[in-house]
Amino acid sequence: MPELPEVETLKRQLQEVIIGQQVRAVKVFDPKLSVAERFPKGKVLQIGRRGKILEFIFEDGQRVWLSLRMTGRLLWGNEVSEHRRLTLVFSEGNLHLIDPRRFAALSFPQKELAPLGVNPLEGAPPSFFEGLRRYRRPIKSFLMDQRFVAGIGNIYASEILYAAQIHPLRPLSRLSQEEWDQIMMSAREILTEAIRYRGTTISDWRDLYGRPGEYQKRLKVYGREGEPCPRCGTSIRRIMVAGRGTYFCPRCQN
DNA sequence: CCCTATGTTCCCAA
DNA sequence: CTTGGGAACATAGG
């Protein structure tokens, strides 16, 4: 599913296409998304992103949050493809929500709730790491916890820890400040690079125009079990961390 | 039939 | 309170 770089790609493309346009009609094809009937019919003022959540901001101040979950995608255009769950009819075109597994969710936030973690593109404030000493959970599961760090998912967590040369099972409480800083720096570099390549297409991800991303060609460890580490040649390993497939180099990452 | 899958949430147990 | 495991959601592919 879309992580930060994929959602950011959609956000930027939507800004080019629907800012200033008015939602004329909403067609709902999945009863799970019947809440979409309440979609504001006004003019879209801005598109935002909070971690992996896409935010539509309307002229009158109303907001809609879209969480794409595992297989959700947005498609601009006329062609009716498989797995269409929702269509927003704009003055100058149609925006379709495509979602094979039907996990995507819409919400209409009443106020500022759902405290989100730090933005890994900006980095954490200097004091952030100080408050984390008590957590002994593996660094990888921490990086993916949206309450602490917003936007990192399963693919980029493995890639970030590989770049930072930190073992995914290392307890947070046993990281030094320098190692934490290194992880945050790697996160920024990798996510920024992934945005530049319009995200990672392993199976479902496509951008607003249906094109696959390019970052999958640059993945160093994710999905590469048994292949040689690009740094030292050791065979990449796969383990389960918090129930998710996790890839790392047993020699480079400690 | 088995396992896996870019996510989130909830229940339960240690 | 912390953490992880498992299940659930629902569908497709190897």
PDB file of C-alpha atoms (C1' of nucleotides) in Angstrom:
ATOM      1  CA  MET A   1       0.000   0.000   0.000  1.00  0.00           C
ATOM      2  CA  PRO A   2       0.931   3.581  -0.356  1.00  0.00           C
ATOM      3  CA  GLU A   3       3.418   4.883   2.163  1.00  0.00           C
ATOM      4  CA  LEU A   4       4.564   8.484   2.467  1.00  0.00           C
ATOM      5  CA  PRO A   5       6.252   8.769  -0.978  1.00  0.00           C
ATOM      6  CA  GLU A   6       3.273   7.304  -2.807  1.00  0.00           C
ATOM      7  CA  VAL A   7       0.745   9.508  -1.007  1.00  0.00           C
ATOM      8  CA  GLU A   8       2.973  12.547  -1.563  1.00  0.00           C
ATOM      9  CA  THR A   9       3.101  11.687  -5.277  1.00  0.00           C
ATOM     10  CA  LEU A  10      -0.685  11.660  -5.418  1.00  0.00           C
ATOM     11  CA  LYS A  11      -0.899  14.867  -3.459  1.00  0.00           C
ATOM     12  CA  ARG A  12       1.372  16.716  -5.879  1.00  0.00           C
ATOM     13  CA  GLN A  13      -0.415  15.359  -8.928  1.00  0.00           C
ATOM     14  CA  LEU A  14      -3.843  16.196  -7.498  1.00  0.00           C
ATOM     15  CA  GLN A  15      -2.691  19.738  -6.812  1.00  0.00           C
ATOM     16  CA  GLU A  16      -1.982  20.129 -10.515  1.00  0.00           C
ATOM     17  CA  VAL A  17      -5.370  18.800 -11.508  1.00  0.00           C
ATOM     18  CA  ILE A  18      -8.215  19.514  -9.106  1.00  0.00           C
ATOM     19  CA  ILE A  19      -7.340  22.669  -7.158  1.00  0.00           C
ATOM     20  CA  GLY A  20     -10.101  25.201  -7.764  1.00  0.00           C
ATOM     21  CA  GLN A  21     -12.402  22.617  -9.305  1.00  0.00           C
ATOM     22  CA  GLN A  22     -15.785  21.817  -7.898  1.00  0.00           C
ATOM     23  CA  VAL A  23     -17.080  18.387  -6.905  1.00  0.00           C
ATOM     24  CA  ARG A  24     -20.206  18.048  -9.023  1.00  0.00           C
ATOM     25  CA  ALA A  25     -21.309  14.552  -8.005  1.00  0.00           C
ATOM     26  CA  VAL A  26     -20.192  11.478  -6.098  1.00  0.00           C
ATOM     27  CA  LYS A  27     -20.838   7.940  -7.289  1.00  0.00           C
ATOM     28  CA  VAL A  28     -20.446   5.192  -4.707  1.00  0.00           C
ATOM     29  CA  PHE A  29     -19.964   1.618  -5.919  1.00  0.00           C
ATOM     30  CA  ASP A  30     -19.046  -0.020  -2.613  1.00  0.00           C
ATOM     31  CA  PRO A  31     -21.498  -0.033   0.305  1.00  0.00           C
ATOM     32  CA  LYS A  32     -18.540   0.075   2.703  1.00  0.00           C
ATOM     33  CA  LEU A  33     -17.938   3.620   1.424  1.00  0.00           C
ATOM     34  CA  SER A  34     -21.509   4.872   1.718  1.00  0.00           C
ATOM     35  CA  VAL A  35     -20.220   7.614   4.028  1.00  0.00           C
ATOM     36  CA  ALA A  36     -18.887   9.206   0.821  1.00  0.00           C
ATOM     37  CA  GLU A  37     -22.431  10.365   0.046  1.00  0.00           C
ATOM     38  CA  ARG A  38     -21.595  13.182   2.460  1.00  0.00           C
ATOM     39  CA  PHE A  39     -18.655  14.321   0.353  1.00  0.00           C
ATOM     40  CA  PRO A  40     -18.725  18.160   0.172  1.00  0.00           C
ATOM     41  CA  LYS A  41     -19.937  19.472  -3.179  1.00  0.00           C
ATOM     42  CA  GLY A  42     -17.888  22.642  -3.007  1.00  0.00           C
ATOM     43  CA  LYS A  43     -14.656  23.832  -4.548  1.00  0.00           C
ATOM     44  CA  VAL A  44     -11.368  22.179  -3.613  1.00  0.00           C
ATOM     45  CA  LEU A  45      -9.060  24.770  -2.100  1.00  0.00           C
ATOM     46  CA  GLN A  46      -6.039  22.634  -1.237  1.00  0.00           C
ATOM     47  CA  ILE A  47      -4.728  19.067  -1.015  1.00  0.00           C
ATOM     48  CA  GLY A  48      -2.755  18.062   2.059  1.00  0.00           C
ATOM     49  CA  ARG A  49      -1.034  15.003   3.458  1.00  0.00           C
ATOM     50  CA  ARG A  50      -0.678  13.800   7.034  1.00  0.00           C
ATOM     51  CA  GLY A  51       1.605  10.803   7.064  1.00  0.00           C
ATOM     52  CA  LYS A  52      -0.163   8.350   4.774  1.00  0.00           C
ATOM     53  CA  ILE A  53      -3.474  10.220   4.914  1.00  0.00           C
ATOM     54  CA  LEU A  54      -4.545  12.352   1.964  1.00  0.00           C
ATOM     55  CA  GLU A  55      -6.508  15.449   2.942  1.00  0.00           C
ATOM     56  CA  PHE A  56      -8.986  17.333   0.744  1.00  0.00           C
ATOM     57  CA  ILE A  57      -9.598  20.884   1.982  1.00  0.00           C
ATOM     58  CA  PHE A  58     -12.641  22.706   0.646  1.00  0.00           C
ATOM     59  CA  GLU A  59     -13.304  26.378   0.181  1.00  0.00           C
ATOM     60  CA  ASP A  60     -15.771  26.408   3.061  1.00  0.00           C
ATOM     61  CA  GLY A  61     -13.260  24.796   5.405  1.00  0.00           C
ATOM     62  CA  GLN A  62     -14.638  21.261   5.297  1.00  0.00           C
ATOM     63  CA  ARG A  63     -12.062  18.475   5.259  1.00  0.00           C
ATOM     64  CA  VAL A  64     -12.066  14.908   4.006  1.00  0.00           C
ATOM     65  CA  TRP A  65      -9.418  12.367   4.948  1.00  0.00           C
ATOM     66  CA  LEU A  66      -8.671   9.444   2.669  1.00  0.00           C
ATOM     67  CA  SER A  67      -6.629   6.506   3.905  1.00  0.00           C
ATOM     68  CA  LEU A  68      -5.668   4.210   1.023  1.00  0.00           C
ATOM     69  CA  ARG A  69      -4.542   1.300   3.220  1.00  0.00           C
ATOM     70  CA  MET A  70      -3.155  -1.702   1.350  1.00  0.00           C
ATOM     71  CA  THR A  71      -4.308  -1.467  -2.263  1.00  0.00           C
ATOM     72  CA  GLY A  72      -6.111   1.844  -2.645  1.00  0.00           C
ATOM     73  CA  ARG A  73      -5.206   4.139  -5.537  1.00  0.00           C
ATOM     74  CA  LEU A  74      -6.588   7.222  -7.236  1.00  0.00           C
ATOM     75  CA  LEU A  75      -6.987   7.430 -10.984  1.00  0.00           C
ATOM     76  CA  TRP A  76      -7.730  10.517 -13.043  1.00  0.00           C
ATOM     77  CA  GLY A  77      -9.600   9.945 -16.278  1.00  0.00           C
ATOM     78  CA  ASN A  78     -12.507   8.364 -18.012  1.00  0.00           C
ATOM     79  CA  GLU A  79     -11.635   4.734 -18.412  1.00  0.00           C
ATOM     80  CA  VAL A  80     -13.630   2.525 -16.084  1.00  0.00           C
ATOM     81  CA  SER A  81     -11.323  -0.074 -14.671  1.00  0.00           C
ATOM     82  CA  GLU A  82     -11.812  -3.039 -12.404  1.00  0.00           C
ATOM     83  CA  HIS A  83     -12.224  -2.560  -8.645  1.00  0.00           C
ATOM     84  CA  ARG A  84     -13.670   0.920  -8.878  1.00  0.00           C
ATOM     85  CA  ARG A  85     -15.192   1.824  -5.484  1.00  0.00           C
ATOM     86  CA  LEU A  86     -15.907   5.527  -5.841  1.00  0.00           C
ATOM     87  CA  THR A  87     -15.935   8.280  -8.445  1.00  0.00           C
ATOM     88  CA  LEU A  88     -15.800  12.013  -7.776  1.00  0.00           C
ATOM     89  CA  VAL A  89     -17.140  13.936 -10.743  1.00  0.00           C
ATOM     90  CA  PHE A  90     -15.309  17.238 -11.159  1.00  0.00           C
ATOM     91  CA  SER A  91     -16.009  19.973 -13.639  1.00  0.00           C
ATOM     92  CA  GLU A  92     -13.074  18.909 -15.792  1.00  0.00           C
ATOM     93  CA  GLY A  93     -12.827  15.186 -15.222  1.00  0.00           C
ATOM     94  CA  ASN A  94     -13.379  12.183 -13.018  1.00  0.00           C
ATOM     95  CA  LEU A  95     -11.375  11.006 -10.026  1.00  0.00           C
ATOM     96  CA  HIS A  96     -11.751   7.288  -9.328  1.00  0.00           C
ATOM     97  CA  LEU A  97     -10.858   5.369  -6.188  1.00  0.00           C
ATOM     98  CA  ILE A  98      -9.612   1.909  -7.218  1.00  0.00           C
ATOM     99  CA  ASP A  99      -9.186  -0.601  -4.399  1.00  0.00           C
ATOM    100  CA  PRO A 100      -9.084  -4.379  -4.930  1.00  0.00           C
ATOM    101  CA  ARG A 101      -9.016  -5.292  -1.235  1.00  0.00           C
ATOM    102  CA  ARG A 102     -11.524  -2.650  -0.194  1.00  0.00           C
ATOM    103  CA  PHE A 103      -9.630  -1.494   2.915  1.00  0.00           C
ATOM    104  CA  ALA A 104      -9.516   2.174   1.939  1.00  0.00           C
ATOM    105  CA  ALA A 105     -11.426   4.455   4.323  1.00  0.00           C
ATOM    106  CA  LEU A 106     -12.889   7.955   4.219  1.00  0.00           C
ATOM    107  CA  SER A 107     -13.518  10.177   7.207  1.00  0.00           C
ATOM    108  CA  PHE A 108     -14.773  13.675   7.873  1.00  0.00           C
ATOM    109  CA  PRO A 109     -12.747  14.960  10.821  1.00  0.00           C
ATOM    110  CA  GLN A 110     -14.688  17.320  13.049  1.00  0.00           C
ATOM    111  CA  LYS A 111     -11.646  18.696  14.800  1.00  0.00           C
ATOM    112  CA  GLU A 112      -7.914  18.202  14.986  1.00  0.00           C
ATOM    113  CA  LEU A 113      -7.656  14.726  16.441  1.00  0.00           C
ATOM    114  CA  ALA A 114      -5.541  11.642  15.786  1.00  0.00           C
ATOM    115  CA  PRO A 115      -2.180  12.900  17.041  1.00  0.00           C
ATOM    116  CA  LEU A 116       0.380  12.102  14.380  1.00  0.00           C
ATOM    117  CA  GLY A 117       4.051  11.453  14.840  1.00  0.00           C
ATOM    118  CA  VAL A 118       6.967  13.482  13.574  1.00  0.00           C
ATOM    119  CA  ASN A 119       7.317  14.208   9.883  1.00  0.00           C
ATOM    120  CA  PRO A 120      10.374  12.215   8.751  1.00  0.00           C
ATOM    121  CA  LEU A 121      10.967  14.679   5.910  1.00  0.00           C
ATOM    122  CA  GLU A 122      11.505  17.424   8.471  1.00  0.00           C
ATOM    123  CA  GLY A 123      13.197  15.343  11.138  1.00  0.00           C
ATOM    124  CA  ALA A 124      12.413  15.158  14.829  1.00  0.00           C
ATOM    125  CA  PRO A 125      13.057  17.966  17.305  1.00  0.00           C
ATOM    126  CA  PRO A 126      16.287  17.485  19.292  1.00  0.00           C
ATOM    127  CA  SER A 127      14.443  16.452  22.445  1.00  0.00           C
ATOM    128  CA  PHE A 128      12.270  13.874  20.701  1.00  0.00           C
ATOM    129  CA  PHE A 129      14.589  10.918  21.247  1.00  0.00           C
ATOM    130  CA  GLU A 130      15.035  11.728  24.943  1.00  0.00           C
ATOM    131  CA  GLY A 131      11.468  10.763  25.744  1.00  0.00           C
ATOM    132  CA  LEU A 132      11.813   7.341  24.146  1.00  0.00           C
ATOM    133  CA  ARG A 133      14.329   5.619  26.400  1.00  0.00           C
ATOM    134  CA  ARG A 134      11.662   3.589  28.171  1.00  0.00           C
ATOM    135  CA  TYR A 135      10.542   1.767  25.040  1.00  0.00           C
ATOM    136  CA  ARG A 136      12.226  -1.559  24.479  1.00  0.00           C
ATOM    137  CA  ARG A 137      10.367  -2.467  21.316  1.00  0.00           C
ATOM    138  CA  PRO A 138      12.281  -3.172  18.089  1.00  0.00           C
ATOM    139  CA  ILE A 139      13.265  -0.041  16.193  1.00  0.00           C
ATOM    140  CA  LYS A 140      11.493  -1.277  13.086  1.00  0.00           C
ATOM    141  CA  SER A 141       8.100  -1.601  14.730  1.00  0.00           C
ATOM    142  CA  PHE A 142       8.635   1.832  16.284  1.00  0.00           C
ATOM    143  CA  LEU A 143       9.408   3.454  12.926  1.00  0.00           C
ATOM    144  CA  MET A 144       6.164   2.052  11.548  1.00  0.00           C
ATOM    145  CA  ASP A 145       4.050   3.252  14.479  1.00  0.00           C
ATOM    146  CA  GLN A 146       2.150   6.235  13.043  1.00  0.00           C
ATOM    147  CA  ARG A 147       1.669   7.765  16.502  1.00  0.00           C
ATOM    148  CA  PHE A 148       5.428   8.361  16.711  1.00  0.00           C
ATOM    149  CA  VAL A 149       6.625   8.658  13.116  1.00  0.00           C
ATOM    150  CA  ALA A 150       4.103   9.508  10.404  1.00  0.00           C
ATOM    151  CA  GLY A 151       4.326   7.953   6.970  1.00  0.00           C
ATOM    152  CA  ILE A 152       6.803   5.080   7.129  1.00  0.00           C
ATOM    153  CA  GLY A 153       5.463   1.633   6.202  1.00  0.00           C
ATOM    154  CA  ASN A 154       6.850  -1.819   5.714  1.00  0.00           C
ATOM    155  CA  ILE A 155       8.923  -1.294   2.569  1.00  0.00           C
ATOM    156  CA  TYR A 156      10.658   1.923   3.549  1.00  0.00           C
ATOM    157  CA  ALA A 157      11.258   0.796   7.145  1.00  0.00           C
ATOM    158  CA  SER A 158      13.504  -2.012   5.891  1.00  0.00           C
ATOM    159  CA  GLU A 159      15.250   0.291   3.407  1.00  0.00           C
ATOM    160  CA  ILE A 160      15.840   3.030   5.984  1.00  0.00           C
ATOM    161  CA  LEU A 161      17.354   0.646   8.547  1.00  0.00           C
ATOM    162  CA  TYR A 162      19.574  -0.859   5.880  1.00  0.00           C
ATOM    163  CA  ALA A 163      20.845   2.588   4.916  1.00  0.00           C
ATOM    164  CA  ALA A 164      21.421   3.456   8.588  1.00  0.00           C
ATOM    165  CA  GLN A 165      23.068   0.045   9.199  1.00  0.00           C
ATOM    166  CA  ILE A 166      20.863  -0.690  12.198  1.00  0.00           C
ATOM    167  CA  HIS A 167      19.401  -4.165  12.863  1.00  0.00           C
ATOM    168  CA  PRO A 168      15.579  -4.097  12.681  1.00  0.00           C
ATOM    169  CA  LEU A 169      15.260  -5.896  16.022  1.00  0.00           C
ATOM    170  CA  ARG A 170      17.470  -3.483  17.949  1.00  0.00           C
ATOM    171  CA  PRO A 171      15.512  -2.241  20.980  1.00  0.00           C
ATOM    172  CA  LEU A 172      14.834   1.470  20.892  1.00  0.00           C
ATOM    173  CA  SER A 173      16.220   1.746  24.420  1.00  0.00           C
ATOM    174  CA  ARG A 174      19.586   0.501  23.180  1.00  0.00           C
ATOM    175  CA  LEU A 175      20.043   3.048  20.409  1.00  0.00           C
ATOM    176  CA  SER A 176      22.486   5.894  20.905  1.00  0.00           C
ATOM    177  CA  GLN A 177      21.524   9.450  20.053  1.00  0.00           C
ATOM    178  CA  GLU A 178      23.958   9.271  17.113  1.00  0.00           C
ATOM    179  CA  GLU A 179      22.310   6.121  15.773  1.00  0.00           C
ATOM    180  CA  TRP A 180      18.878   7.686  16.098  1.00  0.00           C
ATOM    181  CA  ASP A 181      20.095  10.756  14.212  1.00  0.00           C
ATOM    182  CA  GLN A 182      21.485   8.494  11.511  1.00  0.00           C
ATOM    183  CA  ILE A 183      18.126   6.735  11.157  1.00  0.00           C
ATOM    184  CA  MET A 184      16.297  10.046  10.803  1.00  0.00           C
ATOM    185  CA  MET A 185      18.807  11.232   8.221  1.00  0.00           C
ATOM    186  CA  SER A 186      18.468   8.001   6.231  1.00  0.00           C
ATOM    187  CA  ALA A 187      14.685   8.278   6.431  1.00  0.00           C
ATOM    188  CA  ARG A 188      14.738  11.736   4.942  1.00  0.00           C
ATOM    189  CA  GLU A 189      17.101  10.740   2.148  1.00  0.00           C
ATOM    190  CA  ILE A 190      15.259   7.584   1.169  1.00  0.00           C
ATOM    191  CA  LEU A 191      11.767   9.061   1.323  1.00  0.00           C
ATOM    192  CA  THR A 192      12.854  12.108  -0.655  1.00  0.00           C
ATOM    193  CA  GLU A 193      14.475   9.919  -3.283  1.00  0.00           C
ATOM    194  CA  ALA A 194      11.384   7.690  -3.445  1.00  0.00           C
ATOM    195  CA  ILE A 195       9.167  10.730  -4.027  1.00  0.00           C
ATOM    196  CA  ARG A 196      11.443  11.739  -6.892  1.00  0.00           C
ATOM    197  CA  TYR A 197      10.850   8.299  -8.464  1.00  0.00           C
ATOM    198  CA  ARG A 198       7.081   8.493  -7.870  1.00  0.00           C
ATOM    199  CA  GLY A 199       7.038   5.684  -5.335  1.00  0.00           C
ATOM    200  CA  THR A 200       7.508   1.923  -5.320  1.00  0.00           C
ATOM    201  CA  THR A 201       5.381  -0.381  -7.451  1.00  0.00           C
ATOM    202  CA  ILE A 202       5.562  -3.944  -6.150  1.00  0.00           C
ATOM    203  CA  SER A 203       2.082  -4.886  -7.300  1.00  0.00           C
ATOM    204  CA  ASP A 204      -0.802  -2.464  -6.907  1.00  0.00           C
ATOM    205  CA  TRP A 205       0.640   1.020  -6.651  1.00  0.00           C
ATOM    206  CA  ARG A 206       0.071   3.388  -9.614  1.00  0.00           C
ATOM    207  CA  ASP A 207       0.179   7.180  -9.735  1.00  0.00           C
ATOM    208  CA  LEU A 208      -2.744   9.440 -10.616  1.00  0.00           C
ATOM    209  CA  TYR A 209      -2.324   8.641 -14.304  1.00  0.00           C
ATOM    210  CA  GLY A 210      -1.975   4.891 -13.885  1.00  0.00           C
ATOM    211  CA  ARG A 211       1.787   4.804 -14.267  1.00  0.00           C
ATOM    212  CA  PRO A 212       3.900   2.572 -12.008  1.00  0.00           C
ATOM    213  CA  GLY A 213       6.565   4.167  -9.823  1.00  0.00           C
ATOM    214  CA  GLU A 214      10.279   3.625 -10.391  1.00  0.00           C
ATOM    215  CA  TYR A 215      11.734   3.259  -6.902  1.00  0.00           C
ATOM    216  CA  GLN A 216      11.307  -0.536  -6.862  1.00  0.00           C
ATOM    217  CA  LYS A 217      14.400  -0.657  -9.093  1.00  0.00           C
ATOM    218  CA  ARG A 218      16.400   1.040  -6.351  1.00  0.00           C
ATOM    219  CA  LEU A 219      15.321  -1.088  -3.376  1.00  0.00           C
ATOM    220  CA  LYS A 220      18.401  -2.500  -1.660  1.00  0.00           C
ATOM    221  CA  VAL A 221      16.879  -5.179   0.591  1.00  0.00           C
ATOM    222  CA  TYR A 222      13.068  -5.249   0.465  1.00  0.00           C
ATOM    223  CA  GLY A 223      11.888  -8.350  -1.378  1.00  0.00           C
ATOM    224  CA  ARG A 224      15.474  -9.466  -1.963  1.00  0.00           C
ATOM    225  CA  GLU A 225      15.834 -12.433   0.387  1.00  0.00           C
ATOM    226  CA  GLY A 226      18.797 -14.561  -0.637  1.00  0.00           C
ATOM    227  CA  GLU A 227      20.283 -11.935  -2.938  1.00  0.00           C
ATOM    228  CA  PRO A 228      23.699 -10.474  -2.119  1.00  0.00           C
ATOM    229  CA  CYS A 229      23.904  -7.315  -0.013  1.00  0.00           C
ATOM    230  CA  PRO A 230      24.938  -4.453  -2.329  1.00  0.00           C
ATOM    231  CA  ARG A 231      27.450  -3.345   0.312  1.00  0.00           C
ATOM    232  CA  CYS A 232      29.154  -6.546   1.464  1.00  0.00           C
ATOM    233  CA  GLY A 233      27.758  -9.416  -0.590  1.00  0.00           C
ATOM    234  CA  THR A 234      26.267 -11.290   2.363  1.00  0.00           C
ATOM    235  CA  SER A 235      22.938 -12.969   1.632  1.00  0.00           C
ATOM    236  CA  ILE A 236      19.950 -10.773   2.515  1.00  0.00           C
ATOM    237  CA  ARG A 237      17.759 -12.325   5.229  1.00  0.00           C
ATOM    238  CA  ARG A 238      14.041 -12.169   5.858  1.00  0.00           C
ATOM    239  CA  ILE A 239      12.512 -12.350   9.336  1.00  0.00           C
ATOM    240  CA  MET A 240       9.146 -11.450  10.839  1.00  0.00           C
ATOM    241  CA  VAL A 241       8.973  -8.321  13.016  1.00  0.00           C
ATOM    242  CA  ALA A 242       5.620  -7.405  14.549  1.00  0.00           C
ATOM    243  CA  GLY A 243       4.016  -9.721  12.046  1.00  0.00           C
ATOM    244  CA  ARG A 244       5.537  -8.147   8.944  1.00  0.00           C
ATOM    245  CA  GLY A 245       8.146  -9.442   6.530  1.00  0.00           C
ATOM    246  CA  THR A 246      11.424  -7.668   7.265  1.00  0.00           C
ATOM    247  CA  TYR A 247      14.572  -7.672   5.142  1.00  0.00           C
ATOM    248  CA  PHE A 248      18.085  -6.854   6.256  1.00  0.00           C
ATOM    249  CA  CYS A 249      21.784  -7.646   5.875  1.00  0.00           C
ATOM    250  CA  PRO A 250      22.930  -9.696   8.886  1.00  0.00           C
ATOM    251  CA  ARG A 251      26.486  -8.424   8.475  1.00  0.00           C
ATOM    252  CA  CYS A 252      26.020  -4.704   7.781  1.00  0.00           C
ATOM    253  CA  GLN A 253      23.215  -4.126  10.282  1.00  0.00           C
ATOM    254  CA  ASN A 254      23.846  -4.412  14.008  1.00  0.00           C
TER     255      ASN A 254
ATOM    256  C1'  DC B   1      -4.581 -26.346   0.032  1.00  0.00           C
ATOM    257  C1'  DC B   2      -0.586 -23.335   1.553  1.00  0.00           C
ATOM    258  C1'  DC B   3       1.585 -18.701   2.005  1.00  0.00           C
ATOM    259  C1'  DT B   4       2.199 -13.799   1.061  1.00  0.00           C
ATOM    260  C1'  DA B   5       0.830  -8.925   0.341  1.00  0.00           C
ATOM    261  C1'  DT B   6       2.966  -1.092   0.427  1.00  0.00           C
ATOM    262  C1'  DG B   7      -2.298  -0.932   6.528  1.00  0.00           C
ATOM    263  C1'  DT B   8      -5.054  -0.266  10.612  1.00  0.00           C
ATOM    264  C1'  DT B   9      -7.599  -1.718  14.566  1.00  0.00           C
ATOM    265  C1'  DC B  10      -9.158  -4.545  18.196  1.00  0.00           C
ATOM    266  C1'  DC B  11      -8.911  -8.222  21.651  1.00  0.00           C
ATOM    267  C1'  DC B  12      -6.132 -10.835  24.619  1.00  0.00           C
ATOM    268  C1'  DA B  13      -2.161 -12.352  27.231  1.00  0.00           C
ATOM    269  C1'  DA B  14       2.294 -11.885  29.412  1.00  0.00           C
TER     270       DA B  14
ATOM    271  C1'  DC C   1       1.527   0.911  30.876  1.00  0.00           C
ATOM    272  C1'  DT C   2       4.104  -1.786  27.326  1.00  0.00           C
ATOM    273  C1'  DT C   3       4.423  -5.130  23.794  1.00  0.00           C
ATOM    274  C1'  DG C   4       3.430  -8.791  20.767  1.00  0.00           C
ATOM    275  C1'  DG C   5       0.525 -12.212  18.771  1.00  0.00           C
ATOM    276  C1'  DG C   6      -3.402 -13.222  16.368  1.00  0.00           C
ATOM    277  C1'  DA C   7      -7.452 -12.175  14.080  1.00  0.00           C
ATOM    278  C1'  DA C   8     -10.219  -9.378  11.297  1.00  0.00           C
ATOM    279  C1'  DC C   9     -11.218  -6.641   7.201  1.00  0.00           C
ATOM    280  C1'  DA C  10     -11.213  -8.601   1.543  1.00  0.00           C
ATOM    281  C1'  DT C  11      -8.926  -9.957  -2.687  1.00  0.00           C
ATOM    282  C1'  DA C  12      -5.332 -11.599  -5.709  1.00  0.00           C
ATOM    283  C1'  DG C  13      -1.337 -14.102  -6.960  1.00  0.00           C
ATOM    284  C1'  DG C  14       2.418 -17.490  -6.547  1.00  0.00           C
TER     285       DG C  14
END
